[in-house]
Amino acid sequence: MQAHAGRTLWQRLAGALAPTVLLGLSAIAASAQNASDFSKSVDPLFQGVLTRPGNLNNTMEYAASASQAGDIESAISTYEQLLFYNPKLSQTRFQLAVLYYQLGSYDMARGYLQSALEMPDVTPELRQKIGDLLELANKKLQPDQYSGFAQTGLRYQTNASLGPGSQTALATGPAFNSRFTARPDWNWFGSFGVNYVHDFETQTGETFEASVLGYDAQQFTLHQFDLGLMEIRAGPRFALSPGDVNGVTVKPYLVATGAFLADAAYMGGIGGGLTVHANAGRVSLDPYAEFVQQSYRNSTFYPLASGMSGPLSTYGLQASGPVASGLNWQARLAYAHSSAQTAFDGYDSYVADVWLPWTIPVWGDRPWTFIPTAGVTRWLYDAPDPFVAPLTTANTTEWRVGLGLEIPIRDKFVLASAIQYRADQSNVAAFSMHDLSVTAGPAIKF
């Protein structure tokens, strides 16, 4: 049972970090994409613009509609037409800045933002939005760019060991250690992610990108599940269509990862991958393929961990896009194959996750962000586990549903909390489990 407990804990906790980073770094990009509260057909509005070019409301509706439809160039020309008739509209200048930012014209975006701050009709709420986007535009104009997040807090789980119930353990036999059955516990956790981009400022658009991700959790009682993890990725990015900010880019990269479990060295891995970025309308697509050679070490709590050593191949697609004003979607599909030294530790897995970041005004000038999530993973193991069910090869389906909430405190600080329910259904009873977790703590985004 020790081997299985270490395996499942590692797979679930290490795999949970990618969604965390996706959510942690998405809020700024999501807010920049939502340029309007309108969603109307383009053609009738365009006819109105042609016949009544000085009609402010009609022209604003058409510009917003064109932006929502992904026709950024038409939206820009329409907003600029508005400025021709009334150059003192701060909201119009802000919308132009958002559109130029989406096109990668950060200098133009900065110019419109700076002029918007000088308009007499600028409101405190709009001034805050302008300041946030101006900071991003200034950062994008630097050759060395940093972004990231950090969070600390407390987490409670009804099943911190992610193990089966005690009755299931007793029925299975002496192979189960009571330390790995379902038990509740609290932990303190800390996590961070830092992204670095160096722009070589060439005509062909090459950059170098690197990211560091770290996570540590210290249990209050069940210290056999204390976990520490760090991962580094780095590589150059090349534009296949130089000069086209919406063109396809390719990034080969190296990856190195390591983990501690129960305060002992547990896993190390090194490998590489290839990811591609492309846009289809207003949908961002990031397919990837990755290969990592993993090496696990035995320990007092996990004496059979080395059997999980071997190559891990992952192929997936991440995608994101807008739904409506303030509401975006993000999704991930992935397939992974682990060729472990011990046959029963090898597996194929199929993953699907979706997130719906929804930013809405609650009170004040900084909106709250609600993040409903749902996901499923199907685990198909290569052989029966002789220590648990020697005649049955495990097939396990993990279901996940949750809700995250980010409440702004001041500047870049937020109070981030989440509740998640997970349930495993398996043809091997000992591998079935359920867990409810609640997480909360302050976070900073930069």
Coordinates of C-alpha atoms in Angstrom, one line a residue, residues 16-421:
A16 CA -2.4 20.0 -9.9
L17 CA 0.3 22.7 -10.3
A18 CA -0.3 23.4 -14.0
P19 CA -3.9 24.4 -13.5
T20 CA -2.8 26.6 -10.6
V21 CA -0.4 28.6 -12.7
L22 CA -3.0 28.8 -15.5
L23 CA -5.5 30.4 -13.1
G24 CA -2.9 32.5 -11.3
L25 CA -1.5 34.2 -14.4
S26 CA -4.8 34.5 -16.5
A27 CA -6.5 37.4 -14.8
I28 CA -4.5 40.2 -16.4
A29 CA -4.8 38.7 -19.9
A30 CA -8.5 38.1 -19.4
S31 CA -9.2 41.6 -18.3
A32 CA -7.3 43.0 -21.3
Q33 CA -9.4 41.0 -23.7
N34 CA -12.8 42.2 -22.6
A35 CA -13.2 45.5 -24.4
S36 CA -16.9 45.9 -24.3
D37 CA -20.3 45.1 -22.8
F38 CA -22.0 44.8 -26.2
S39 CA -22.6 41.7 -28.4
K40 CA -24.5 42.6 -31.5
S41 CA -24.4 41.7 -35.1
V42 CA -21.9 43.7 -37.1
D43 CA -23.7 44.3 -40.4
P44 CA -26.7 46.4 -39.3
L45 CA -24.5 48.5 -37.1
F46 CA -22.0 49.0 -39.9
Q47 CA -24.8 50.3 -42.1
G48 CA -25.7 52.8 -39.4
V49 CA -22.1 54.0 -39.2
L50 CA -22.1 54.6 -42.9
T51 CA -25.3 56.6 -42.9
R52 CA -24.8 58.4 -39.6
P53 CA -21.0 58.6 -38.9
G54 CA -21.5 61.3 -36.2
N55 CA -23.9 59.2 -34.1
L56 CA -21.8 58.4 -31.0
N57 CA -23.9 55.5 -29.6
N58 CA -24.3 53.7 -32.9
T59 CA -20.5 54.0 -33.7
M60 CA -19.5 52.8 -30.2
E61 CA -21.8 49.8 -30.6
Y62 CA -20.3 48.9 -33.9
A63 CA -16.7 49.2 -32.6
A64 CA -17.5 47.0 -29.6
S65 CA -19.2 44.5 -31.8
A66 CA -16.3 44.3 -34.3
S67 CA -13.9 43.8 -31.3
Q68 CA -16.0 41.0 -29.9
A69 CA -16.1 39.4 -33.3
G70 CA -12.3 39.5 -33.5
D71 CA -12.1 42.2 -36.2
I72 CA -9.7 44.3 -34.3
E73 CA -8.6 46.5 -37.2
S74 CA -12.2 47.5 -38.0
A75 CA -12.8 48.3 -34.3
I76 CA -9.7 50.4 -34.2
S77 CA -10.7 52.4 -37.3
T78 CA -14.2 53.0 -35.8
Y79 CA -12.9 54.2 -32.4
E80 CA -10.5 56.5 -34.2
Q81 CA -13.4 57.9 -36.1
L82 CA -15.1 58.6 -32.8
L83 CA -12.1 60.6 -31.7
F84 CA -12.3 62.6 -34.8
Y85 CA -15.8 63.8 -33.8
N86 CA -15.0 64.0 -30.1
P87 CA -11.3 63.9 -29.1
K88 CA -12.0 64.2 -25.4
L89 CA -13.5 60.7 -24.8
S90 CA -11.3 58.9 -22.2
Q91 CA -13.3 55.6 -22.6
T92 CA -12.7 55.6 -26.4
R93 CA -8.9 56.2 -25.9
F94 CA -8.9 53.3 -23.3
Q95 CA -10.6 51.0 -25.8
L96 CA -8.1 51.9 -28.5
A97 CA -5.3 51.1 -26.0
V98 CA -6.8 47.7 -25.3
L99 CA -7.0 46.9 -29.0
Y100 CA -3.5 48.0 -29.8
Y101 CA -2.3 46.0 -26.8
Q102 CA -4.0 42.9 -28.2
L103 CA -2.2 43.6 -31.5
G104 CA 1.1 43.8 -29.8
S105 CA 1.5 47.6 -30.5
Y106 CA 2.4 48.4 -27.0
D107 CA 3.9 51.9 -27.8
M108 CA 0.6 52.9 -29.4
A109 CA -1.3 51.5 -26.5
R110 CA 0.8 53.4 -24.0
G111 CA 0.2 56.7 -26.0
Y112 CA -3.6 56.3 -25.9
L113 CA -3.5 55.4 -22.2
Q114 CA -1.4 58.4 -21.3
S115 CA -3.7 60.7 -23.2
A116 CA -6.8 59.1 -21.7
L117 CA -5.5 60.1 -18.2
E118 CA -5.6 63.7 -19.3
M119 CA -9.2 63.7 -20.4
P120 CA -11.7 65.6 -18.3
D121 CA -14.3 62.8 -18.3
V122 CA -12.1 60.1 -16.8
T123 CA -13.7 58.4 -13.8
P124 CA -11.8 56.9 -10.8
E125 CA -12.8 53.4 -11.9
L126 CA -11.5 54.0 -15.5
R127 CA -8.3 55.7 -14.1
Q128 CA -7.6 52.5 -12.2
K129 CA -8.1 50.4 -15.3
I130 CA -5.9 52.7 -17.3
G131 CA -3.1 52.5 -14.7
D132 CA -3.2 48.7 -14.7
L133 CA -3.0 48.4 -18.4
L134 CA -0.3 51.1 -18.6
E135 CA 1.8 49.1 -16.2
L136 CA 1.5 46.1 -18.5
A137 CA 2.3 48.1 -21.6
N138 CA 5.4 49.6 -20.0
K139 CA 6.5 46.1 -19.0
K140 CA 6.0 44.8 -22.5
L141 CA 8.2 47.6 -23.9
Q142 CA 11.1 46.4 -21.8
P143 CA 13.6 43.9 -23.3
D144 CA 13.5 41.9 -20.0
Q145 CA 10.0 41.1 -18.7
Y146 CA 9.0 39.4 -15.5
S147 CA 5.6 38.2 -14.3
G148 CA 4.3 35.8 -11.8
F149 CA 2.5 35.1 -8.6
A150 CA 3.1 33.9 -5.0
Q151 CA 0.6 32.6 -2.4
T152 CA 0.6 31.2 1.1
G153 CA -2.2 30.0 3.2
L154 CA -4.0 27.0 4.9
R155 CA -5.7 24.0 3.4
Y156 CA -8.1 21.5 5.0
Q157 CA -8.9 18.1 3.4
T158 CA -11.3 15.5 4.5
N159 CA -9.0 12.9 3.0
A160 CA -5.4 14.3 3.1
S161 CA -3.9 10.9 2.3
L162 CA -6.1 10.5 -0.8
G163 CA -6.6 6.9 0.5
P164 CA -9.5 4.5 0.8
G165 CA -11.8 4.3 3.8
S166 CA -10.7 2.2 6.8
Q167 CA -13.4 -0.5 6.1
T168 CA -12.0 -1.0 2.6
A169 CA -8.5 -1.3 4.0
L170 CA -9.5 -3.9 6.6
A171 CA -11.3 -5.9 4.0
T172 CA -8.3 -5.9 1.7
G173 CA -5.9 -7.5 4.1
P174 CA -2.6 -6.8 5.9
A175 CA -0.9 -5.2 2.8
F176 CA -2.6 -1.9 3.8
N177 CA -0.8 0.3 6.3
S178 CA -3.2 2.3 8.4
R179 CA -1.1 5.4 7.9
F180 CA -2.4 5.6 4.3
T181 CA -6.1 5.2 4.9
A182 CA -8.4 8.2 4.5
R183 CA -7.8 10.7 7.3
P184 CA -8.5 14.5 7.5
D185 CA -5.8 17.0 8.1
W186 CA -4.8 20.6 7.7
N187 CA -1.6 21.9 6.0
W188 CA 0.3 25.1 5.5
F189 CA 1.2 25.6 1.9
G190 CA 3.2 28.1 -0.2
S191 CA 3.4 28.3 -4.0
F192 CA 5.0 30.6 -6.5
G193 CA 5.5 31.0 -10.2
V194 CA 7.9 33.3 -12.1
N195 CA 8.0 33.9 -15.8
Y196 CA 10.9 35.6 -17.6
V197 CA 10.9 36.8 -21.2
H198 CA 13.9 38.4 -23.0
D199 CA 13.0 40.1 -26.2
F200 CA 16.0 40.2 -28.5
E201 CA 14.4 43.1 -30.3
T202 CA 15.0 41.7 -33.8
Q203 CA 12.9 42.1 -36.9
T204 CA 12.1 38.4 -36.8
G205 CA 10.7 38.4 -33.2
E206 CA 12.9 35.9 -31.4
T207 CA 12.6 35.7 -27.6
F208 CA 13.9 33.6 -24.8
E209 CA 11.5 32.4 -22.1
A210 CA 12.0 30.7 -18.8
S211 CA 9.7 29.8 -15.9
V212 CA 10.2 28.5 -12.4
L213 CA 7.4 26.9 -10.4
G214 CA 7.5 25.9 -6.7
Y215 CA 5.1 24.3 -4.2
D216 CA 5.5 23.2 -0.6
A217 CA 2.9 21.8 1.8
Q218 CA 3.5 20.9 5.4
Q219 CA 0.9 18.8 7.1
F220 CA -0.2 19.4 10.7
T221 CA -0.5 15.7 11.5
L222 CA 0.1 13.4 8.6
H223 CA 3.8 14.3 7.9
Q224 CA 4.2 11.3 5.6
F225 CA 2.4 13.5 3.0
D226 CA 4.6 16.6 3.4
L227 CA 5.4 17.6 -0.2
G228 CA 7.8 19.9 -1.9
L229 CA 8.1 20.4 -5.7
M230 CA 10.1 22.6 -8.0
E231 CA 10.1 22.8 -11.8
I232 CA 12.1 24.8 -14.3
R233 CA 11.4 25.3 -18.0
A234 CA 13.4 27.3 -20.5
G235 CA 13.9 27.8 -24.2
P236 CA 13.8 30.2 -27.2
R237 CA 10.6 31.1 -29.1
F238 CA 10.7 31.6 -32.8
A239 CA 8.1 33.3 -35.0
L240 CA 7.2 31.4 -38.1
S241 CA 5.6 34.6 -39.6
P242 CA 8.0 37.4 -38.6
G243 CA 6.3 40.7 -38.1
D244 CA 2.8 39.1 -37.7
V245 CA 1.9 39.5 -34.0
N246 CA -1.0 37.0 -34.5
G247 CA 1.2 34.5 -36.4
V248 CA 2.4 31.1 -35.3
T249 CA 5.3 30.8 -32.9
V250 CA 7.3 27.7 -31.9
K251 CA 9.2 27.1 -28.7
P252 CA 11.5 24.1 -28.0
Y253 CA 12.4 23.9 -24.3
L254 CA 14.2 22.0 -21.6
V255 CA 12.5 21.0 -18.4
A256 CA 13.9 19.9 -15.0
T257 CA 11.9 18.9 -12.0
G258 CA 12.4 17.5 -8.5
A259 CA 10.4 16.6 -5.4
F260 CA 10.6 15.8 -1.7
L261 CA 8.0 13.6 0.0
A262 CA 7.9 13.1 3.7
D263 CA 11.1 15.3 4.0
A264 CA 13.1 12.9 1.8
A265 CA 14.3 13.1 -1.8
Y266 CA 11.6 11.5 -3.8
M267 CA 11.8 12.3 -7.5
G268 CA 14.0 14.0 -10.1
G269 CA 13.4 14.4 -13.8
I270 CA 14.9 16.0 -16.8
G271 CA 13.7 16.2 -20.4
G272 CA 12.4 18.6 -23.0
G273 CA 9.5 19.4 -25.2
L274 CA 8.0 21.5 -28.0
T275 CA 5.1 23.9 -27.8
V276 CA 3.3 25.9 -30.5
H277 CA 1.2 29.0 -30.1
A278 CA -1.4 30.1 -32.6
N279 CA -4.6 32.1 -32.7
A280 CA -7.8 31.0 -34.4
G281 CA -9.9 34.2 -34.3
R282 CA -10.1 35.1 -30.6
V283 CA -9.2 31.6 -29.4
S284 CA -5.6 31.0 -28.3
L285 CA -4.2 27.5 -29.0
D286 CA -1.1 26.0 -27.4
P287 CA -0.5 22.3 -28.4
Y288 CA 2.6 20.7 -26.8
A289 CA 4.6 17.5 -26.6
E290 CA 7.0 16.7 -23.7
F291 CA 9.3 13.9 -22.7
V292 CA 10.8 13.6 -19.2
Q293 CA 13.0 10.8 -17.8
Q294 CA 11.9 10.4 -14.2
S295 CA 13.9 8.8 -11.4
Y296 CA 12.3 7.9 -8.1
R297 CA 14.1 7.1 -4.8
N298 CA 13.0 4.7 -2.1
S299 CA 12.5 6.0 1.4
T300 CA 11.3 4.8 4.8
F301 CA 7.7 5.6 4.0
Y302 CA 7.9 4.6 0.3
P303 CA 10.3 1.7 0.0
L304 CA 9.1 0.7 -3.5
A305 CA 9.1 4.2 -5.1
S306 CA 12.0 3.4 -7.4
G307 CA 9.7 1.1 -9.4
M308 CA 8.0 4.2 -10.8
S309 CA 11.3 5.3 -12.5
G310 CA 11.1 5.6 -16.3
P311 CA 10.2 7.9 -19.2
L312 CA 7.0 10.0 -19.1
S313 CA 5.6 11.2 -22.4
T314 CA 2.8 13.9 -22.5
Y315 CA 0.9 15.3 -25.4
G316 CA -1.7 18.0 -24.9
L317 CA -3.5 21.1 -26.0
Q318 CA -4.3 24.2 -23.9
A319 CA -6.8 26.7 -25.2
S320 CA -8.5 29.9 -24.1
G321 CA -10.8 32.6 -25.3
P322 CA -13.6 35.0 -24.3
V323 CA -17.2 34.1 -23.8
A324 CA -18.7 37.4 -23.0
S325 CA -17.7 40.6 -21.2
G326 CA -15.9 39.6 -18.1
L327 CA -16.3 35.9 -18.8
N328 CA -13.5 33.8 -20.3
W329 CA -12.8 30.1 -20.8
Q330 CA -9.7 28.0 -20.5
A331 CA -9.4 24.3 -21.3
R332 CA -6.8 21.5 -21.3
L333 CA -6.8 18.1 -23.0
A334 CA -3.8 15.8 -22.5
Y335 CA -2.6 12.2 -22.9
A336 CA 0.3 10.8 -20.9
H337 CA 2.1 7.5 -21.0
S338 CA 4.4 6.3 -18.2
S339 CA 6.8 3.4 -18.9
A340 CA 7.7 2.5 -15.3
Q341 CA 10.3 -0.1 -14.3
T342 CA 7.6 -1.9 -12.4
A343 CA 4.8 -2.9 -14.7
F344 CA 2.0 -2.1 -12.2
D345 CA 3.3 1.5 -11.9
G346 CA 3.1 2.1 -15.6
Y347 CA 0.0 3.8 -17.0
D348 CA -1.9 5.7 -19.7
S349 CA -3.8 8.7 -18.6
Y350 CA -6.4 10.9 -20.3
V351 CA -7.1 14.4 -18.9
A352 CA -9.7 17.0 -19.6
D353 CA -10.1 20.3 -17.6
V354 CA -12.0 23.5 -18.0
W355 CA -11.9 26.8 -16.1
L356 CA -14.3 29.7 -16.5
P357 CA -12.7 32.9 -15.0
W358 CA -15.6 35.3 -14.5
T359 CA -14.7 38.9 -13.3
I360 CA -17.6 40.9 -12.0
P361 CA -18.0 44.1 -10.1
V362 CA -19.1 43.5 -6.5
W363 CA -18.2 46.8 -4.8
G364 CA -15.5 49.4 -5.2
D365 CA -13.4 49.8 -8.3
R366 CA -11.7 46.4 -8.2
P367 CA -13.9 43.5 -9.4
W368 CA -13.9 40.0 -7.9
T369 CA -13.0 37.0 -9.9
F370 CA -15.0 33.7 -9.6
I371 CA -13.4 30.6 -11.2
P372 CA -15.7 27.5 -11.6
T373 CA -13.6 24.5 -12.6
A374 CA -14.3 20.9 -13.6
G375 CA -12.2 18.0 -14.8
V376 CA -11.8 14.3 -15.3
T377 CA -8.8 12.0 -15.5
R378 CA -8.9 8.4 -16.7
W379 CA -6.0 6.2 -15.4
L380 CA -5.4 2.9 -17.2
Y381 CA -2.6 0.9 -15.4
D382 CA -0.4 -1.6 -17.2
A383 CA -0.6 -4.5 -14.8
P384 CA -2.3 -5.7 -11.5
D385 CA -0.7 -4.4 -8.3
P386 CA 0.4 -7.6 -6.5
F387 CA 0.3 -5.8 -3.1
V388 CA -3.4 -4.8 -3.5
A389 CA -5.3 -6.7 -6.1
P390 CA -3.0 -9.3 -7.8
L391 CA -5.7 -10.5 -10.3
T392 CA -7.1 -7.2 -11.4
T393 CA -5.5 -4.4 -13.5
A394 CA -6.7 -1.1 -12.1
N395 CA -8.8 1.3 -14.2
T396 CA -9.6 4.5 -12.3
T397 CA -11.6 7.6 -13.2
E398 CA -11.0 10.8 -11.2
W399 CA -13.7 13.5 -11.2
R400 CA -13.0 17.0 -10.0
V401 CA -15.3 20.0 -9.5
G402 CA -14.5 23.3 -7.7
L403 CA -14.9 27.0 -7.3
G404 CA -12.1 29.6 -6.9
L405 CA -12.6 33.1 -5.7
E406 CA -10.1 36.1 -5.9
I407 CA -11.0 39.1 -3.8
P408 CA -8.8 42.2 -4.4
I409 CA -7.2 43.7 -1.3
R410 CA -5.0 46.5 -2.7
D411 CA -2.8 47.0 -5.7
K412 CA -1.4 43.5 -6.7
F413 CA -2.6 41.7 -3.5
V414 CA -5.7 39.4 -3.5
L415 CA -7.3 37.0 -1.1
A416 CA -7.5 33.7 -3.0
S417 CA -9.6 30.8 -1.9
A418 CA -10.9 27.6 -3.4
I419 CA -13.1 24.7 -2.7
Q420 CA -12.8 21.4 -4.6
Y421 CA -14.4 18.0 -4.5

